[in-house]
Coordinates of C-alpha atoms and ligand atoms in Angstrom, one line a residue:
M283 CA 162.4 73.9 148.5
P284 CA 162.0 70.7 150.0
A285 CA 158.9 70.3 152.3
V286 CA 158.7 68.6 155.5
P287 CA 157.3 65.2 155.1
S288 CA 153.5 64.9 155.4
D289 CA 154.1 62.5 157.6
V290 CA 156.3 64.7 160.5
P291 CA 155.0 67.8 162.5
V292 CA 156.1 71.1 161.9
A293 CA 157.5 72.5 164.8
I294 CA 158.1 76.2 163.7
R295 CA 156.4 78.0 161.0
T296 CA 157.0 81.7 159.5
R297 CA 155.0 83.2 157.1
G298 CA 156.0 86.5 155.1
L299 CA 158.0 87.2 158.4
T300 CA 159.6 90.2 157.9
V301 CA 161.5 92.4 160.8
A302 CA 163.1 95.7 160.6
Y303 CA 165.3 97.8 162.5
R304 CA 164.6 101.8 162.6
K305 CA 162.9 101.3 159.0
E306 CA 165.8 98.8 158.0
P307 CA 164.2 95.5 156.8
V308 CA 166.6 92.3 158.6
L309 CA 164.3 89.7 157.6
Q310 CA 162.5 89.7 154.4
A311 CA 159.3 87.5 153.8
V312 CA 160.9 84.8 155.9
D313 CA 158.6 81.9 154.9
L314 CA 159.8 78.0 156.9
D315 CA 158.4 75.1 157.7
L316 CA 161.0 73.3 160.0
P317 CA 160.5 69.2 161.1
A318 CA 159.5 68.4 164.8
G319 CA 161.9 66.2 166.4
A320 CA 164.9 67.5 164.2
L321 CA 168.1 69.0 164.7
V322 CA 168.1 72.0 162.5
G323 CA 171.0 74.1 161.9
L324 CA 170.7 77.7 161.2
V325 CA 173.7 79.2 158.7
G326 CA 175.0 82.3 156.9
P327 CA 177.3 85.3 157.4
N328 CA 177.6 87.8 159.7
G329 CA 174.5 90.3 159.7
A330 CA 172.2 87.6 158.1
G331 CA 169.7 88.0 160.7
K332 CA 169.8 85.3 162.2
S333 CA 169.9 85.8 166.3
T334 CA 167.3 88.4 164.8
L335 CA 165.2 85.4 163.6
L336 CA 165.5 83.6 167.2
K337 CA 164.6 86.7 168.2
A338 CA 161.4 86.6 166.3
L339 CA 160.6 83.6 167.0
L340 CA 160.6 83.9 170.6
G341 CA 158.3 87.1 170.3
L342 CA 161.3 89.2 171.6
V343 CA 161.2 91.5 168.8
A344 CA 158.0 92.1 166.7
P345 CA 157.5 91.6 163.1
Y346 CA 156.9 94.1 160.7
A347 CA 154.5 91.7 158.8
G348 CA 154.2 88.0 158.9
W349 CA 153.8 85.9 161.8
V350 CA 155.1 82.2 163.7
S351 CA 153.7 79.6 164.6
I352 CA 155.2 76.5 167.1
L353 CA 153.5 73.6 167.0
G354 CA 151.0 75.3 165.7
R355 CA 149.9 77.4 168.3
G356 CA 151.1 81.2 167.8
G357 CA 151.4 83.9 171.0
A358 CA 152.2 83.0 174.8
A359 CA 150.9 79.8 174.0
A360 CA 153.4 79.4 171.2
R361 CA 156.5 80.8 173.8
R362 CA 155.9 78.5 176.7
L363 CA 156.7 75.8 174.6
V364 CA 160.2 77.2 173.7
G365 CA 163.6 77.2 175.4
Y366 CA 166.0 79.8 174.7
V367 CA 170.1 79.9 174.9
P368 CA 170.9 83.4 173.8
Q369 CA 174.1 84.3 172.5
R370 CA 176.9 84.4 175.1
E371 CA 177.9 88.3 174.1
S372 CA 174.4 89.3 174.5
V373 CA 174.6 88.6 178.3
D374 CA 176.1 90.6 181.6
W375 CA 177.9 88.3 183.2
D376 CA 178.7 90.4 185.7
F377 CA 174.8 90.2 186.9
P378 CA 175.3 89.4 190.6
V379 CA 173.7 86.0 190.6
D380 CA 174.9 82.5 191.2
V381 CA 174.6 79.3 188.7
L382 CA 171.6 77.7 190.2
D383 CA 169.7 80.8 190.4
V384 CA 170.1 81.3 186.7
V385 CA 169.0 77.7 186.2
L386 CA 166.1 77.9 188.2
M387 CA 165.2 81.1 186.4
G388 CA 164.4 78.7 183.2
R389 CA 161.2 77.5 185.6
Y390 CA 159.8 81.2 186.2
G391 CA 157.6 80.6 183.1
R392 CA 155.9 77.6 185.1
I393 CA 156.6 79.3 188.7
G394 CA 155.1 82.3 188.0
L395 CA 156.8 85.4 188.8
F396 CA 155.4 85.7 192.4
R397 CA 155.7 82.1 193.6
R398 CA 158.7 80.5 195.2
P399 CA 160.2 78.1 193.5
S400 CA 159.0 74.5 194.6
R401 CA 160.7 71.3 195.7
Q402 CA 160.5 70.3 192.1
D403 CA 161.5 73.4 190.3
R404 CA 164.6 73.0 192.4
E405 CA 165.3 69.0 192.0
R406 CA 164.8 70.2 187.8
A407 CA 167.1 72.8 188.3
W408 CA 169.8 70.4 189.8
E409 CA 169.1 67.9 187.3
A410 CA 169.7 69.7 184.3
L411 CA 172.8 71.4 185.7
E412 CA 173.7 67.6 186.1
Q413 CA 173.1 67.1 182.6
V414 CA 175.8 69.6 181.6
G415 CA 178.4 68.9 184.3
M416 CA 177.8 71.8 186.4
A417 CA 176.5 71.2 189.3
A418 CA 179.6 71.2 191.2
F419 CA 179.2 75.1 190.5
A420 CA 175.7 75.7 191.6
R421 CA 176.8 78.3 194.1
R422 CA 179.5 80.0 192.0
Q423 CA 178.8 83.6 190.8
I424 CA 178.4 83.1 187.4
S425 CA 180.7 86.0 186.8
Q426 CA 183.6 83.6 188.0
L427 CA 182.8 81.2 185.2
S428 CA 184.8 80.4 182.3
G429 CA 182.9 81.2 178.9
G430 CA 182.3 77.4 178.1
Q431 CA 181.0 77.1 181.7
Q432 CA 178.8 80.0 181.3
Q433 CA 177.9 78.4 178.0
R434 CA 176.8 75.4 180.0
V435 CA 174.5 77.1 182.6
F436 CA 172.6 78.6 180.2
L437 CA 171.9 75.3 178.5
A438 CA 171.1 74.1 181.6
R439 CA 168.5 77.0 182.1
A440 CA 166.9 76.2 178.9
L441 CA 167.2 72.0 179.7
A442 CA 165.2 73.1 183.0
Q443 CA 162.3 74.9 180.9
D444 CA 161.2 71.4 180.1
A445 CA 160.5 73.0 176.0
E446 CA 159.6 71.2 173.4
V447 CA 161.3 73.4 171.3
Y448 CA 165.0 75.0 172.0
L449 CA 166.4 78.0 170.0
M450 CA 170.3 78.0 170.6
D451 CA 172.2 81.1 169.7
E452 CA 175.8 80.0 168.5
P453 CA 175.9 77.5 171.2
L454 CA 179.1 76.2 170.0
A455 CA 181.3 79.3 169.2
G456 CA 184.3 80.2 171.2
V457 CA 184.1 77.6 173.7
D458 CA 186.5 74.6 174.8
A459 CA 186.5 71.1 173.7
A460 CA 184.9 69.8 177.3
T461 CA 182.0 72.2 176.4
E462 CA 181.9 71.4 172.8
A463 CA 181.6 67.9 173.7
A464 CA 179.0 68.8 176.4
V465 CA 177.2 70.6 173.8
L466 CA 177.0 67.8 171.0
T467 CA 175.7 65.2 173.1
L468 CA 172.7 67.1 174.9
L469 CA 171.5 68.1 171.2
Q470 CA 172.0 64.0 170.7
R471 CA 169.8 63.5 173.5
L472 CA 167.5 66.5 172.6
R473 CA 166.7 65.1 169.2
A474 CA 166.5 61.4 170.7
S475 CA 163.8 62.5 173.4
G476 CA 162.0 64.0 170.4
K477 CA 162.6 67.8 170.9
T478 CA 163.0 70.0 168.2
V479 CA 166.4 72.0 168.6
L480 CA 167.3 75.0 166.0
V481 CA 171.1 75.8 166.1
V482 CA 172.5 78.8 165.2
H483 CA 176.0 77.9 163.9
H484 CA 178.7 80.2 163.6
D485 CA 180.6 78.5 160.7
L486 CA 180.4 75.5 158.2
H487 CA 182.8 73.2 159.9
A488 CA 180.9 69.6 160.6
V489 CA 177.6 71.2 159.3
Q490 CA 177.3 67.7 157.5
A491 CA 177.5 65.6 160.8
F492 CA 175.7 67.6 163.4
F493 CA 172.3 68.5 161.5
D494 CA 169.4 66.6 159.9
W495 CA 167.8 69.9 158.4
L496 CA 169.8 73.2 157.3
V497 CA 168.3 76.5 156.9
L498 CA 170.6 79.2 154.7
L499 CA 170.0 82.5 155.6
N500 CA 171.1 85.8 154.6
R501 CA 168.0 88.6 155.6
R502 CA 166.2 85.8 153.3
V503 CA 165.9 82.0 153.2
V504 CA 168.4 80.9 150.5
A505 CA 167.5 77.6 151.3
S506 CA 165.9 75.1 153.7
G507 CA 165.5 71.5 153.6
P508 CA 167.7 68.1 154.3
T509 CA 171.2 69.1 155.2
A510 CA 172.6 67.0 152.0
Q511 CA 170.1 68.5 149.7
V512 CA 170.8 72.4 151.3
F513 CA 174.4 72.0 152.0
T514 CA 175.8 72.5 147.9
P515 CA 178.4 75.1 146.5
D516 CA 175.5 77.0 144.9
N517 CA 173.8 77.5 147.7
L518 CA 176.8 78.5 150.1
Q519 CA 177.8 80.8 147.2
A520 CA 174.4 82.5 147.3
A521 CA 174.5 82.4 151.0
Y522 CA 177.8 84.2 151.5
G523 CA 178.8 85.3 148.1
G524 CA 182.1 87.0 148.0
R525 CA 182.7 86.1 151.7
L526 CA 183.1 82.8 151.3
A527 CA 186.7 81.9 150.3
V528 CA 186.9 78.4 150.0
L529 CA 184.1 76.3 148.7
P530 CA 183.4 72.8 149.4
A531 CA 184.3 70.2 146.4
P532 CA 181.8 68.3 145.3
S533 CA 182.4 64.8 146.2
E534 CA 183.2 61.9 143.5
A535 CA 180.4 59.8 145.4
G536 CA 177.8 61.9 143.9
A537 CA 177.0 63.7 147.4
P538 CA 176.7 67.4 147.2
V539 CA 179.7 68.2 149.2
A540 CA 182.5 65.9 150.4
P541 CA 182.7 65.5 154.4
G542 CA 185.8 66.9 155.9
C543 CA 186.1 70.0 153.2
Q544 CA 185.4 73.7 155.2
G545 CA 183.8 76.4 154.0
V546 CA 186.4 79.3 155.1
M547 CA 184.9 82.5 155.6
T548 CA 187.1 85.5 155.6
Ligands
LIG819 P1 173.2 87.3 162.9 O1 173.3 87.4 164.4 O2 173.0 86.6 161.8 O3 174.7 88.1 163.0 P2 171.8 89.9 163.5 O4 170.3 89.2 164.0 O5 172.7 90.3 164.8 O6 172.4 88.8 162.6 O7 171.5 91.1 163.2 C1 171.1 91.7 161.7 C2 171.1 92.7 161.6 O8 170.6 93.5 162.3 C3 172.2 93.6 161.4 O9 173.1 94.4 160.4 C4 172.8 94.0 162.6 O10 173.7 95.4 162.5 C5 171.2 94.8 162.7 N1 170.4 94.7 164.2 C6 170.7 93.7 165.2 N2 170.3 94.2 166.0 C7 169.7 95.3 166.3 C8 169.1 96.1 166.8 N3 168.7 96.2 168.3 N4 168.9 97.8 166.7 C9 169.2 97.9 165.4 N5 169.8 96.7 164.4 C10 170.1 95.6 164.9
LIG820 MG1 173.9 86.4 165.9

């Protein structure tokens, strides 16, 4: 598998990472090195363990075996470097809290549980809301937002954390065109400022346009490397098996896959 170039720091490293829910292994011996400063796509079929991998990187699920490091650090020091955007379905949107409070929660790692948010915390929260185009909704209850707006609030919360590494679970799933554009702009901006962003992506459409580096996961790492090297029919077949009805055709130009061709999952 292609390695991270020696002059690029490794942002996310796992070795032998194995996670099981009630003795059923979900991730098996995952060894990954992901480059700093890249937009990394994490792709694989439903149930492949994508969300579980993010949770293991965050320390939200304990591994059965193996370890994780973020920019060379482990444990709590690693988690302080990470901002997380959970999968939208996993959040209780009826929780009675307004948009600004949700974004301020992103500052809690810095605020400490018993300290009130400082003026700087509030300013950073407002700035993050502006970055995702949601400042006008700051005092709205989160239950009263559309799906796309909710997604943007969670992006703002992650931004307010001022993390080095961002883990985003399907930020583009089921969002409207305006939110999709806002998310893509944000991803580019994070990369331009040297951040590392690992994005779980739900389909194969435009994978080549979005991501510098691609991880194909199906309980194990099927492939990990620069997108052009990883996004090949053989690798996709290995990751999706029979569930991939249409494989991208090889291009005539010699690139592994023709732009615009999409895999269609059944
Ligand atoms: P993905 O995000 O790729 O769709 P997940 O990481 O959510 O996959 O899930 C991987 C597997 O682990 C699935 O079979 C799922 O049913 C199972 N799983 C996920 N979370 C739990 C949990 N909290 N308890 C038991 N099984 C779980
Ligand atoms: Mg998932």
